[in-house]
CSV table of C-alpha atoms in Angstrom, one decimal:
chain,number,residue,atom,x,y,z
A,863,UNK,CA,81.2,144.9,145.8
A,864,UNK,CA,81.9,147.4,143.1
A,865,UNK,CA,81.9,146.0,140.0
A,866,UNK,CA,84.3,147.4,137.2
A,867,UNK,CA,83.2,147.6,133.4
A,868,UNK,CA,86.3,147.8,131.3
A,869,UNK,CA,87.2,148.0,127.6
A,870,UNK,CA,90.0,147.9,125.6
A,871,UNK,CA,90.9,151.0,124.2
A,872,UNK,CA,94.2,150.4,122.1
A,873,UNK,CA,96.5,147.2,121.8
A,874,UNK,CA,99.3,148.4,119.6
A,875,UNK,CA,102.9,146.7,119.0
A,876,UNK,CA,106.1,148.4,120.2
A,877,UNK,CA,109.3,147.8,118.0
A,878,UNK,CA,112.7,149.4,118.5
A,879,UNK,CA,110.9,151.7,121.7
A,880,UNK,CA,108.6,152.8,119.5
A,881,UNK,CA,104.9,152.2,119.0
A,882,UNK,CA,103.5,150.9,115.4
A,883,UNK,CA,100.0,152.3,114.1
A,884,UNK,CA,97.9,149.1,114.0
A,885,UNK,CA,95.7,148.9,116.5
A,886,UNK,CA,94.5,145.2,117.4
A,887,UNK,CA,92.1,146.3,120.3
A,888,UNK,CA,88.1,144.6,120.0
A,889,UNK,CA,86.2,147.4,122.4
A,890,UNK,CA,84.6,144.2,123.9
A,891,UNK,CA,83.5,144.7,127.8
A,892,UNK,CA,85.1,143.0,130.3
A,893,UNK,CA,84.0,142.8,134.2
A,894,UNK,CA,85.8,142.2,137.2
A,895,UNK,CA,84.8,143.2,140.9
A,896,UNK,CA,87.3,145.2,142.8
A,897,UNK,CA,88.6,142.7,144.8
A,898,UNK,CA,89.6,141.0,141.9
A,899,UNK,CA,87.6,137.9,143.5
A,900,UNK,CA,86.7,136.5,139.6
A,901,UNK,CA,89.1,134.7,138.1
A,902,UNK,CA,91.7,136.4,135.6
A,903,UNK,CA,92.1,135.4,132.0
A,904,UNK,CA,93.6,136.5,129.1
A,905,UNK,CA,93.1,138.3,125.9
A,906,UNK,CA,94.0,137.1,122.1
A,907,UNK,CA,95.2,139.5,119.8
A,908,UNK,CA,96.9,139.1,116.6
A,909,UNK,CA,97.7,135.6,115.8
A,910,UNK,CA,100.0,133.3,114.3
A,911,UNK,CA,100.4,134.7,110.6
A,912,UNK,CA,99.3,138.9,111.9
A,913,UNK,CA,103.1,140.6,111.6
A,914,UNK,CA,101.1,143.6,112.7
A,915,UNK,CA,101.7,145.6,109.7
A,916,UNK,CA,105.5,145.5,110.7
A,917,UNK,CA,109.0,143.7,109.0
A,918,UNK,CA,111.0,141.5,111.8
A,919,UNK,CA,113.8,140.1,112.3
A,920,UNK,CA,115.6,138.1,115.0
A,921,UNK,CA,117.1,141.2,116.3
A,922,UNK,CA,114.1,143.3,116.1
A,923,UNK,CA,112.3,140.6,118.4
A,924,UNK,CA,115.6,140.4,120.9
A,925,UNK,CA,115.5,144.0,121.3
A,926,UNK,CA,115.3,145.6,124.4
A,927,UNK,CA,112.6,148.1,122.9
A,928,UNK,CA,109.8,145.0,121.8
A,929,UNK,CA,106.6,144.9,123.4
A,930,UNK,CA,103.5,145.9,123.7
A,931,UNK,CA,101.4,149.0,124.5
A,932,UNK,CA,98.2,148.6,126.1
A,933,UNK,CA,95.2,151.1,127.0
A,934,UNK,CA,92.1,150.4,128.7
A,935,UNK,CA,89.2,152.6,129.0
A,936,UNK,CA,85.4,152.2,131.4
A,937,UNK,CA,82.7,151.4,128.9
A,938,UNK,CA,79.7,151.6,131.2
A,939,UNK,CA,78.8,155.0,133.5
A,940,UNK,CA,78.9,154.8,137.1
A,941,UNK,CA,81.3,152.0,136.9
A,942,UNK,CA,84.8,152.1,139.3
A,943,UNK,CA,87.8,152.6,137.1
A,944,UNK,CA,90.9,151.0,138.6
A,945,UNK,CA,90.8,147.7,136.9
A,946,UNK,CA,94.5,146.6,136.3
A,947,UNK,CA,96.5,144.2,134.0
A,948,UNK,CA,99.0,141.8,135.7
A,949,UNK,CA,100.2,139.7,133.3
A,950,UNK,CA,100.8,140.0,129.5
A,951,UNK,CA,102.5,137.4,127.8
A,952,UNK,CA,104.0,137.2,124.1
A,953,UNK,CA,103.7,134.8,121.5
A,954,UNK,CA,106.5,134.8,118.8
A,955,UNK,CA,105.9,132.5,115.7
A,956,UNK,CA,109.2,131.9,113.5
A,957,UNK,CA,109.5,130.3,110.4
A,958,UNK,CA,112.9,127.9,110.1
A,959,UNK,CA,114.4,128.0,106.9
A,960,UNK,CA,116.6,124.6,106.2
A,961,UNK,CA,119.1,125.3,103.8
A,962,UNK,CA,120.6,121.9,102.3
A,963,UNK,CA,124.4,122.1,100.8
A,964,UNK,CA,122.4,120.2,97.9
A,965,UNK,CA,119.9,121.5,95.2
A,966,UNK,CA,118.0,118.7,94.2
A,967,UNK,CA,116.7,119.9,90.9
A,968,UNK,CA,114.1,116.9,89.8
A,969,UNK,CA,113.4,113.6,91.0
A,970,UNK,CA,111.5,111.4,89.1
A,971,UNK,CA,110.5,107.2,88.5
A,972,UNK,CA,109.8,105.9,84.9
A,973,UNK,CA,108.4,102.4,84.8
A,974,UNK,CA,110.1,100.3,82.1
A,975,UNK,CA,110.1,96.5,81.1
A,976,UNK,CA,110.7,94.4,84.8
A,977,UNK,CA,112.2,97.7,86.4
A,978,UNK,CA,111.8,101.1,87.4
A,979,UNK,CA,114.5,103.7,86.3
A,980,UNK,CA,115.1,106.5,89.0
A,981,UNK,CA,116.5,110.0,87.8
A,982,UNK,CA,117.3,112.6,89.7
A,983,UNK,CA,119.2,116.1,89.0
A,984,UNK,CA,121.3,118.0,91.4
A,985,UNK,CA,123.2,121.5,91.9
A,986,UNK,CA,125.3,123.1,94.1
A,987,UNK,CA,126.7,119.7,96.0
A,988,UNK,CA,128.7,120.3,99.0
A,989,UNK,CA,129.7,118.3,101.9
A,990,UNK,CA,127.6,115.7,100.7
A,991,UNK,CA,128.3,112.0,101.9
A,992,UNK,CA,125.5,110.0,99.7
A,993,UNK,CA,121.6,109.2,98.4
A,994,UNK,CA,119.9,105.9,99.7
A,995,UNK,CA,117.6,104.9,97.8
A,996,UNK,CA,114.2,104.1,99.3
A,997,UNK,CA,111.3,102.1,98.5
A,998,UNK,CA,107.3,101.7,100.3
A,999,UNK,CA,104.7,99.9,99.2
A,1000,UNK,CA,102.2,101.7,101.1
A,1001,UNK,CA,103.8,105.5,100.9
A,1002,UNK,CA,104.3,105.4,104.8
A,1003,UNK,CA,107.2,102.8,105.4
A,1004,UNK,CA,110.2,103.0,103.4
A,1005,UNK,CA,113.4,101.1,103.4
A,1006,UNK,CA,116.9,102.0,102.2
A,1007,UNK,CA,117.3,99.3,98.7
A,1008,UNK,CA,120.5,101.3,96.8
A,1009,UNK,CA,123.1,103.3,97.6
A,1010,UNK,CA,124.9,106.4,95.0
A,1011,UNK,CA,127.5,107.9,96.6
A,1012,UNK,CA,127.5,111.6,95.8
A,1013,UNK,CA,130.2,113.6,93.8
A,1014,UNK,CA,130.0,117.0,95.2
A,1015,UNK,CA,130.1,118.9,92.0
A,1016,UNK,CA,128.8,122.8,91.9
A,1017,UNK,CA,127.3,122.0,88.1
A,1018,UNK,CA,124.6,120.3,87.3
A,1019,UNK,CA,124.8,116.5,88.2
A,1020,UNK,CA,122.9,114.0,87.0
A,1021,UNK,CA,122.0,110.8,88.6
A,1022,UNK,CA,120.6,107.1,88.2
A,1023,UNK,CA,119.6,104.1,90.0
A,1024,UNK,CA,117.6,101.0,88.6
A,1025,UNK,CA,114.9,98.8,91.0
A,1026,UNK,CA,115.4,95.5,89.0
A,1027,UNK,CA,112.4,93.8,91.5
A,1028,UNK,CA,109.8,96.3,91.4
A,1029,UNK,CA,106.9,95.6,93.5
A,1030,UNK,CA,103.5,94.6,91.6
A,1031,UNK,CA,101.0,97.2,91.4
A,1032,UNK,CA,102.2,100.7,93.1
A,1033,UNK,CA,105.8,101.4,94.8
A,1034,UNK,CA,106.9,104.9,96.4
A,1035,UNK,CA,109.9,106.4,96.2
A,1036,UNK,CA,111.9,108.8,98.0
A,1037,UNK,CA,116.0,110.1,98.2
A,1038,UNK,CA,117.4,109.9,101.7
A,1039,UNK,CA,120.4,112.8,101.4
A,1040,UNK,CA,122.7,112.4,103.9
A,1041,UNK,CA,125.4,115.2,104.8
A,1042,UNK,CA,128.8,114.2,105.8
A,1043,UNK,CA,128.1,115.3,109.1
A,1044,UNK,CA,125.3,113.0,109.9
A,1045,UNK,CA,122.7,115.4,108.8
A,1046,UNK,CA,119.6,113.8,107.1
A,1047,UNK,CA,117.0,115.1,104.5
A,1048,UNK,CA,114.5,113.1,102.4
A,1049,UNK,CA,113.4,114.1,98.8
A,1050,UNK,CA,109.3,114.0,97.5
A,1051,UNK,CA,108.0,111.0,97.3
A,1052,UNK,CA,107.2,109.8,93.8
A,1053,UNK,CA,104.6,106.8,92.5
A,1054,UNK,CA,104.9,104.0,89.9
A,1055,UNK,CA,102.6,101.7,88.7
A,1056,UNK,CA,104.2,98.7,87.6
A,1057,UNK,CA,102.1,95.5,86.2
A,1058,UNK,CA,104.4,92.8,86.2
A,1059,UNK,CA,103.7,89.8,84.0
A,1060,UNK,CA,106.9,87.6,85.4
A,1061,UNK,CA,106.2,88.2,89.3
A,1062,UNK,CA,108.6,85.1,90.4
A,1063,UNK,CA,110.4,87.6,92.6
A,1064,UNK,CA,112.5,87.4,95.8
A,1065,UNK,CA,111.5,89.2,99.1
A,1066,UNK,CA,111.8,91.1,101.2
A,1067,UNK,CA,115.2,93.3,100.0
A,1068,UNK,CA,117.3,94.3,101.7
A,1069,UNK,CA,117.0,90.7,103.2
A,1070,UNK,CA,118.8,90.3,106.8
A,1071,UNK,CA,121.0,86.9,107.1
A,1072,UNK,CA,119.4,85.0,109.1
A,1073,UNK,CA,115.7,86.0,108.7
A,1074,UNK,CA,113.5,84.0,106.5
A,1075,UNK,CA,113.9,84.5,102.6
A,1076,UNK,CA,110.9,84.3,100.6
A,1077,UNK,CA,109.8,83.8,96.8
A,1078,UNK,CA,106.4,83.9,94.7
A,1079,UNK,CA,105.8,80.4,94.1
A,1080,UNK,CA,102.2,80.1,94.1
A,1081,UNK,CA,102.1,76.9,92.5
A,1082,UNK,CA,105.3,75.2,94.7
A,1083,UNK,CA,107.3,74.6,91.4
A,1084,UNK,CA,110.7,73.5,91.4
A,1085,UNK,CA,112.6,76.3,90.6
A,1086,UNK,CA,116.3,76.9,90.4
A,1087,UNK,CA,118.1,80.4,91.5
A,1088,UNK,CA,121.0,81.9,90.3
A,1089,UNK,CA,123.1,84.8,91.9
A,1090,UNK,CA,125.7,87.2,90.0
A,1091,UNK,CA,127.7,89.8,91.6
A,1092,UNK,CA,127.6,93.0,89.5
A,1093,UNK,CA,130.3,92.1,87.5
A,1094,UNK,CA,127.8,89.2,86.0
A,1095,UNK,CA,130.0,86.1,87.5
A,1096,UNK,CA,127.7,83.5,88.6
A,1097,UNK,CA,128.3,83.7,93.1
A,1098,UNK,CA,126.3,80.8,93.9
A,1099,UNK,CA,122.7,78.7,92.9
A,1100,UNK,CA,120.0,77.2,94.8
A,1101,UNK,CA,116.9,75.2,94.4
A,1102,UNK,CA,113.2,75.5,95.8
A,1103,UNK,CA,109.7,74.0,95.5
A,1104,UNK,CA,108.1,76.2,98.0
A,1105,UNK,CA,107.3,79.6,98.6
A,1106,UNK,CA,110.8,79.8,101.1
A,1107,UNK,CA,114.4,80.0,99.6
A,1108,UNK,CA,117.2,77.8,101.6
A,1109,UNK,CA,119.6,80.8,102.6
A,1110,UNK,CA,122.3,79.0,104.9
A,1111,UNK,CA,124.4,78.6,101.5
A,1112,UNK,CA,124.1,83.0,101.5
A,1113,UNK,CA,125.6,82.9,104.8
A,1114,UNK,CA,129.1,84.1,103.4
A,1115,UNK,CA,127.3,86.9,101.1
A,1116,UNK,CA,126.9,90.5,101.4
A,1117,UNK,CA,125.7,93.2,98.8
A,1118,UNK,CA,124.1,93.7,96.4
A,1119,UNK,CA,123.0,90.2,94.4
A,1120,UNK,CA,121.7,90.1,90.8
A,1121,UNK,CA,119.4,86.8,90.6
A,1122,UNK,CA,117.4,85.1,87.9
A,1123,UNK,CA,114.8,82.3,88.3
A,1124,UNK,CA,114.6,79.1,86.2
A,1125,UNK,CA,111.8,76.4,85.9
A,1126,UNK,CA,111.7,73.0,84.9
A,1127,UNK,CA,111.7,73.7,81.6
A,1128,UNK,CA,114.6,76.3,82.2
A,1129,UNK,CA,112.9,79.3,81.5
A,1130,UNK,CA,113.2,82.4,82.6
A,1131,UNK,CA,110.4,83.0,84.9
A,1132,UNK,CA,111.9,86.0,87.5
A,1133,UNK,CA,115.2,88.4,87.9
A,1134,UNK,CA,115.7,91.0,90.1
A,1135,UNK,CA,118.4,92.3,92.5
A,1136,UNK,CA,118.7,90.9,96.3
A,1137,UNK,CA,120.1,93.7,98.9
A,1138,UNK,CA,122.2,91.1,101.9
A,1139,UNK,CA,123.1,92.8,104.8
């Protein structure tokens, strides 16, 4: 069995039919008999981020003239000199560029006496549908709490959204930007800390009718809930002495709910905004 010693000799790229200057061979041996009995493998060259001292461009990769030029040479004396190539393969690595008919400018969260002020800043609005505002508590999960619809403006726009029941301690926040045609984008994610003193708060929101309701009442006061409806007229009131709110008297609401919290003594002890869907 004759045993063939080979090296590469030159792996150069070939662009437009014509062969570029760098040279990504290694010189390292390679044996194979001459019945090709050992199994075949293949050779890296170049990698992911290597453009091979070259520009590109779709077309130039689509080209008829792409490829490669390879040359092989024996690197030991005595050895046979037919060794052959069978298969070469090529890896292209492109980079997709999203463009968003929206510039979001700055997004930011500013924690302020029982709520969190959102600000964001946009340019260049086109198609757009609207932002959903979205809220975690552990940066991974986030759920949709407020709605702006966009305005489409080509200047500078500026927007604004208040979280009247921030969570205690950290919350994340993020902009869900949703094109008219169903496309979706999220913005960074932005942190608060927010220590609230008056924690008697409603959860979860958005709340789903029919699901249970909940309310920080660690000591089972009686406490007494009023809703508004953004205009500020008083929709309906409840009581509780638990941790659970009765919601069958919700059943006919939907929206967005403005809600303060009363005890005994009829003090303010909680306020926030309930999302009902």
């Amino acid at each position: 069995m004759l045993i063939l010693v080979l090296a590469d000799y030159s792996i150069r790229i070939v662009k437009g039919g014509v062969m570029g200057t760098t040279d990504r061979s290694s010189g390292a041996a390679y044996s194979v008999s001459s019945s090709f009995a050992i199994k075949d493998t293949y050779q890296d060259y170049g990698g992911e981020s290597d453009l091979w001292n070259e520009s590109w461009t779709a077309t130039a990769i689509n080209n008829s003239g792409f490829g490669v030029a390879v040359a092989a040479q024996r690197s030991q004396t005595g050895t046979g000199t037919n060794g052959r190539i069978d298969n070469i393969r090529i890896a292209v690595y492109y980079n997709v560029i999203s463009t968003l008919p929206v510039k979001l400018i700055n997004f930011s969260a500013q924690a302020k006496t029982e709520i969190v002020r959102l600000s964001w800043t946009t340019a260049e609005e086109s198609d757009m549908d609207r932002f959903e505002v979205q809220r975690s508590a552990n940066g991974t999960e986030f759920s949709s709490f407020g709605t702006i619809i966009c305005t489409n403006q080509r200047t500078v726009t500026a927007y604004a959204f208040n979280d009247y029941a921030p969570l205690q301690g950290i919350s994340y926040y993020r902009l869900k930007i949703l094109e008219k045609d169903g496309k979706t984008s999220y913005s960074k994610i932005v942190t608060v800390q927010q220590n609230i003193e008056n924690a008697t708060t409603l959860y979860p929101s958005p709340w789903k009718k029919g699901s249970a309701l909940n309310i920080r009442n660690a000591g089972n006061e009686k406490l007494s809930i009023q809703f508004y409806n953004y205009t500020g007229e008083l929709v309906t009131k409840l009581t509780t002495s638990s941790g659970q709110v009765p919601v069958d008297i919700l059943s006919n609401t939907r929206g967005i709910l403005r809600y303060k919290v009363y005890n005994e003594k009829k003090e303010v002890t909680g306020s926030g905004t309930l999302m009902v869907y």
